[in-house]
mmCIF file of C-alpha atoms in Angstrom:
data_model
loop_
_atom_site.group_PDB
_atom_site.id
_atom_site.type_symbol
_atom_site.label_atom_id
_atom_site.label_comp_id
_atom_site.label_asym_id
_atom_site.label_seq_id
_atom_site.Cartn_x
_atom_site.Cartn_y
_atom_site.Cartn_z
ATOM 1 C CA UNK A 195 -41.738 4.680 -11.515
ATOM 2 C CA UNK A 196 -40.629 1.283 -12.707
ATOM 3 C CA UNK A 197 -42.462 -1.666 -12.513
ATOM 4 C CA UNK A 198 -41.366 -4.487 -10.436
ATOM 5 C CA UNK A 199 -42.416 -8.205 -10.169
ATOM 6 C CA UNK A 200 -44.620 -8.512 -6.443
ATOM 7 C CA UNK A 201 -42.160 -11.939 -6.107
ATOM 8 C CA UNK A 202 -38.906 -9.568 -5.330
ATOM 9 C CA UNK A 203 -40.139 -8.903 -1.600
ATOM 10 C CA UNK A 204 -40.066 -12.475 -1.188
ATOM 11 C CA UNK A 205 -36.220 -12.457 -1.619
ATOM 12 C CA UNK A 206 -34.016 -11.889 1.293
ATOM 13 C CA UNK A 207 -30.409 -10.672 1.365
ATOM 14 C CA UNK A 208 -28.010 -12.217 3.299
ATOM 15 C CA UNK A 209 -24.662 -10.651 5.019
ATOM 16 C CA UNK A 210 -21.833 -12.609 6.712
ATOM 17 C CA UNK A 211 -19.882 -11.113 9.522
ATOM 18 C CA UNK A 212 -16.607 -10.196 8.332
ATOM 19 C CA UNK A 213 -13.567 -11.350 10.993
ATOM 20 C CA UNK A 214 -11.749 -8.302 11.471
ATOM 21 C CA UNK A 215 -7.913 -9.075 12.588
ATOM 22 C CA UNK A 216 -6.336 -5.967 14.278
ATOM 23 C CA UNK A 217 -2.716 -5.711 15.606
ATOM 24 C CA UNK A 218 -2.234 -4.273 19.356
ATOM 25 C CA UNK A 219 0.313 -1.947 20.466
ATOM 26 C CA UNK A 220 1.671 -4.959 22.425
ATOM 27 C CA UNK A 221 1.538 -7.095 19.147
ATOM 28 C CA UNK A 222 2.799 -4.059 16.915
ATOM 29 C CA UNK A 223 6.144 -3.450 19.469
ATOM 30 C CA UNK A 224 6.624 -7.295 19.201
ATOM 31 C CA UNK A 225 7.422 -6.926 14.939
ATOM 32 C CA UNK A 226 9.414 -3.683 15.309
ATOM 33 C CA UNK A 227 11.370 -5.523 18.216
ATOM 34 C CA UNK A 228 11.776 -8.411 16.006
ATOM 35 C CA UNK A 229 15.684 -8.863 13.942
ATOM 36 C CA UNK A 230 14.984 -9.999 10.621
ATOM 37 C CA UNK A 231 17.829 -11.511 8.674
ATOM 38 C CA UNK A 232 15.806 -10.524 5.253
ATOM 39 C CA UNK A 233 16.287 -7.103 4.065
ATOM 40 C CA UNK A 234 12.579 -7.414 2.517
ATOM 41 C CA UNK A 235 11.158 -8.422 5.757
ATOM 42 C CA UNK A 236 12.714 -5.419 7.784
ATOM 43 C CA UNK A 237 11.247 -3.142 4.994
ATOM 44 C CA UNK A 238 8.338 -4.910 4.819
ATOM 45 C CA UNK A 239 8.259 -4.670 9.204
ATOM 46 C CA UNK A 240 8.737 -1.110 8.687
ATOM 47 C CA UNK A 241 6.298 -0.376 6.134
ATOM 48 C CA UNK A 242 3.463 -2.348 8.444
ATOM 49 C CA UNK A 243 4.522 -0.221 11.263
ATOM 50 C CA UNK A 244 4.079 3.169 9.373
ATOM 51 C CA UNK A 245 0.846 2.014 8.575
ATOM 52 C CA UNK A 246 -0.474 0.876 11.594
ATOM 53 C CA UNK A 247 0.468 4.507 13.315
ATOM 54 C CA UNK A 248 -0.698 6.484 10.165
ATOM 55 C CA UNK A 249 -4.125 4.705 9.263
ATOM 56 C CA UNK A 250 -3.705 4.776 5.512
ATOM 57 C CA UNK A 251 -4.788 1.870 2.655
ATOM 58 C CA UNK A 252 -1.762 0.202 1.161
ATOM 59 C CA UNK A 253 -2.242 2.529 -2.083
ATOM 60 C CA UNK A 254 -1.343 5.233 -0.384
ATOM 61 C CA UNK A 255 1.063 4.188 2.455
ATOM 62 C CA UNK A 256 3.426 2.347 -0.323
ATOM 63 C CA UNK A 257 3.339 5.670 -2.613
ATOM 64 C CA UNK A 258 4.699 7.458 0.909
ATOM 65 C CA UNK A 259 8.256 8.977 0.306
ATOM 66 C CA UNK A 260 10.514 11.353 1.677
ATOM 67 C CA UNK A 261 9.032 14.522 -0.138
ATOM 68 C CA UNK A 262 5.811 14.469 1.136
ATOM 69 C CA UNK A 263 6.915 15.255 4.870
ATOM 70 C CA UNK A 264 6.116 18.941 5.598
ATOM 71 C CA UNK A 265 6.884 20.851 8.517
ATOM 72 C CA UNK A 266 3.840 23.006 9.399
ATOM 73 C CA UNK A 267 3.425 25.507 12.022
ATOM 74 C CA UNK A 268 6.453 23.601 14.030
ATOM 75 C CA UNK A 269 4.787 20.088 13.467
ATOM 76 C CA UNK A 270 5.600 17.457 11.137
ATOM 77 C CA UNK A 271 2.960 15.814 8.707
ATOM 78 C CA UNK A 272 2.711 13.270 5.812
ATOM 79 C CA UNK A 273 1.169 15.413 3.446
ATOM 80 C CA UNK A 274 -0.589 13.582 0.591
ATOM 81 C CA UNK A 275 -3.704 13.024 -1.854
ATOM 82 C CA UNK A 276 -5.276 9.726 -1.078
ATOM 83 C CA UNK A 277 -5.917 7.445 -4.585
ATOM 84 C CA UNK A 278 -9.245 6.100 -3.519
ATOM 85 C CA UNK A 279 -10.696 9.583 -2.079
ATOM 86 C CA UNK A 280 -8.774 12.422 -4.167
ATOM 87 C CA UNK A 281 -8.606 13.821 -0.783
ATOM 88 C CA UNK A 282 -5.980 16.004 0.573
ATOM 89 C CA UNK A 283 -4.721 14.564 4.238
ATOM 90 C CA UNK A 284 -2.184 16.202 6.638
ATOM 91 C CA UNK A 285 -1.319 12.977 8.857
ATOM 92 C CA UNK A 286 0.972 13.804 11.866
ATOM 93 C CA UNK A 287 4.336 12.132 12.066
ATOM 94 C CA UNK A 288 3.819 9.212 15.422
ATOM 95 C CA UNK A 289 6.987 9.004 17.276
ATOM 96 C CA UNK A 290 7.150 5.651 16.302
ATOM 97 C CA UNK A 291 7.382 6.596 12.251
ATOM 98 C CA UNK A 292 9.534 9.204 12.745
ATOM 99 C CA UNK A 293 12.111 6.654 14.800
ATOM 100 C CA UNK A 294 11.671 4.359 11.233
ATOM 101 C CA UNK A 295 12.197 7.754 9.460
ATOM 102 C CA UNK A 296 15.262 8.582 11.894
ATOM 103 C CA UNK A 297 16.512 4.940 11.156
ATOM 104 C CA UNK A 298 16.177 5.312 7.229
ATOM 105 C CA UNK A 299 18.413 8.820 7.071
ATOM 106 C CA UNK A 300 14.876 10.509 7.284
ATOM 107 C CA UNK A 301 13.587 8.084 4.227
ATOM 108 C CA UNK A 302 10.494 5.665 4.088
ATOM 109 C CA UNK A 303 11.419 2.572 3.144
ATOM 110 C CA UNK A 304 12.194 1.782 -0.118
ATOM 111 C CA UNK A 305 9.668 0.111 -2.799
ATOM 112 C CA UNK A 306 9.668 -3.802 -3.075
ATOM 113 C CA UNK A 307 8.954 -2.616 -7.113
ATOM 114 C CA UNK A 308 8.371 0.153 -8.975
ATOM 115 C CA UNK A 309 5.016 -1.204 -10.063
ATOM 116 C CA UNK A 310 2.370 -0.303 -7.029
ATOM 117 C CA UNK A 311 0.887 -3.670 -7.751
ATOM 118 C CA UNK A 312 3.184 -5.918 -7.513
ATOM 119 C CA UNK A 313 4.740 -3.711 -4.276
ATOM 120 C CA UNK A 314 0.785 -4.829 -2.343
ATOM 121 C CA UNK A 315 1.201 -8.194 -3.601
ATOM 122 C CA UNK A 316 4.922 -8.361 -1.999
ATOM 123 C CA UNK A 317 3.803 -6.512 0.904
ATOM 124 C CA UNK A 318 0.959 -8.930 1.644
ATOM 125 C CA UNK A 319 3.153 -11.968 0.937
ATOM 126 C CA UNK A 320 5.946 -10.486 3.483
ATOM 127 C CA UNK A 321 3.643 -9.540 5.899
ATOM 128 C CA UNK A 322 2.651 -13.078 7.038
ATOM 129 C CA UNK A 323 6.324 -14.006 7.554
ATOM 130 C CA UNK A 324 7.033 -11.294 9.197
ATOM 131 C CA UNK A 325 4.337 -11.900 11.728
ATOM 132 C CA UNK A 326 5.262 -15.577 11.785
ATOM 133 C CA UNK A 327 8.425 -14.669 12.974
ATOM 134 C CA UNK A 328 7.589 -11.994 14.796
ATOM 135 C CA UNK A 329 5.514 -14.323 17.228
ATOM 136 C CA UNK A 330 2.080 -12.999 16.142
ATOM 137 C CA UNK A 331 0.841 -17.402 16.678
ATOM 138 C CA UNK A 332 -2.083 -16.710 18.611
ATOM 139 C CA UNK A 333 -4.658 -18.644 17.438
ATOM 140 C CA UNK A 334 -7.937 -16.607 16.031
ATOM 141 C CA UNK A 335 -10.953 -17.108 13.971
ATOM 142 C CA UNK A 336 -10.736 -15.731 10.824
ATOM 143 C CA UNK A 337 -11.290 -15.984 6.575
ATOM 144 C CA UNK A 338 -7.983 -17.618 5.021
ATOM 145 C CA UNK A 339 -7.715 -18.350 1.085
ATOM 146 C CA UNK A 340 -7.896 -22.074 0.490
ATOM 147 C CA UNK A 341 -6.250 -22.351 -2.831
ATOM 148 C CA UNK A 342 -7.543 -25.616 -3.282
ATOM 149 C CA UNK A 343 -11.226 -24.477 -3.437
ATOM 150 C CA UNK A 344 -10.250 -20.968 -4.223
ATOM 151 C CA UNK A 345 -12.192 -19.500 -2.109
ATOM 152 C CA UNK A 346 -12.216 -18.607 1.740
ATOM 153 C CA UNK A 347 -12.725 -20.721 4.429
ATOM 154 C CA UNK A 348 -13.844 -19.855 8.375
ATOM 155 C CA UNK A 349 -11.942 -21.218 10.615
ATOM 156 C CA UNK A 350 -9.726 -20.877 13.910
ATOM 157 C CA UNK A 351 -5.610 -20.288 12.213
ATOM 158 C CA UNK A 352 -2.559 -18.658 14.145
ATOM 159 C CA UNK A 353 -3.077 -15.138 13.369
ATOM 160 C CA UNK A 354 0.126 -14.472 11.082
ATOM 161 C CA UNK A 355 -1.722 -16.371 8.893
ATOM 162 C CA UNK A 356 -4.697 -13.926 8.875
ATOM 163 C CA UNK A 357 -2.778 -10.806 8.612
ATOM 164 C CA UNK A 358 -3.586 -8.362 5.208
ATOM 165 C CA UNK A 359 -2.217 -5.051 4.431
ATOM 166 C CA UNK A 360 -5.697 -3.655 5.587
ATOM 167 C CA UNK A 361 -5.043 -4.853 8.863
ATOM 168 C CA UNK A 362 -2.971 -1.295 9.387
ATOM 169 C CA UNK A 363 -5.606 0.545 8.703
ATOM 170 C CA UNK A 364 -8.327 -1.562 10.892
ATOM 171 C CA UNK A 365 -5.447 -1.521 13.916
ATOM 172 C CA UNK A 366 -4.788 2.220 13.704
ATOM 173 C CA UNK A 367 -8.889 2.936 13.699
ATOM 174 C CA UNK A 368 -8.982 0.211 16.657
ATOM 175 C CA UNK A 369 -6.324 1.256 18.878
ATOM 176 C CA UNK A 370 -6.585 4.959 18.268
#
């Protein structure tokens, strides 16, 4: 019922395809294989792990702890209510977390902070040299922050260099 200038159907939107940078099973076994000297990186290693096998945004994969493993009709699950969705998930325990688990005296790893904040912020900022070291070189096209022009750029850049906490969840909806 409102009115609306006859001009706005001359407009046209515009989208630009987003790169999406996934991590492989091959690629994912390659960091957990990896020794890191750095306590932070091995937490950091684990942490990316976790969330490439359980699918969940860095809000709720860095709040993960000990208490919210249930056992439920003989199966473990991560039992928790996502921030973004106020939804409650049952995620089964992978193999591969519970051998992090079984490594960590049946733990998650521990918090880079205790603000959830600065913890993404750490984990992003680990999570390239983890890759880096990892091996994860092989060159891709992708958006990278330029803080020169503070903005992103396109281009072709080792992948390590691509890699965001989101990348968990796009590699566990990619390879599963």
């Amino acid at each position: 019922g409102y009115k609306v200038n006859k001009q706005l159907k001359n407009f046209k939107g515009y989208s630009v395809e987003a790169m999406k940078v996934i991590l492989n099973f091959e690629e994912i076994e390659k960091i957990g294989n990896t020794i890191y000297l750095d306590e932070k990186l091995e937490i950091t290693s684990d942490w990316l792990i976790i969330g490439c096998y359980t699918g969940q945004r860095v809000s709720d994969l860095l709040r993960m702890n000990r208490s919210m493993i249930k056992r439920i009709r003989g199966h473990e699950f991560i039992v928790l209510i996502q921030q973004k969705t106020k939804k409650l998930i049952h995620i089964p325990i992978h193999k591969k977390v519970r051998e992090i688990l079984d490594k960590r005296d049946g733990s998650f790893p521990p918090d880079f902070t205790k603000n959830i904040e600065s913890s993404k912020a750490l984990f992003n900022r680990y999570l390239k040299q983890v890759a880096r070291i990892a091996g994860i070189d092989k060159e891709e096209k992708g958006l990278k922050f330029d803080s020169d022009s503070k903005r992103k750029i396109l281009g072709i850049f080792p992948k390590y260099e691509l890699i965001a906490s989101h990348i968990c969840r796009r590699s566990f909806a990619t390879n599963f």
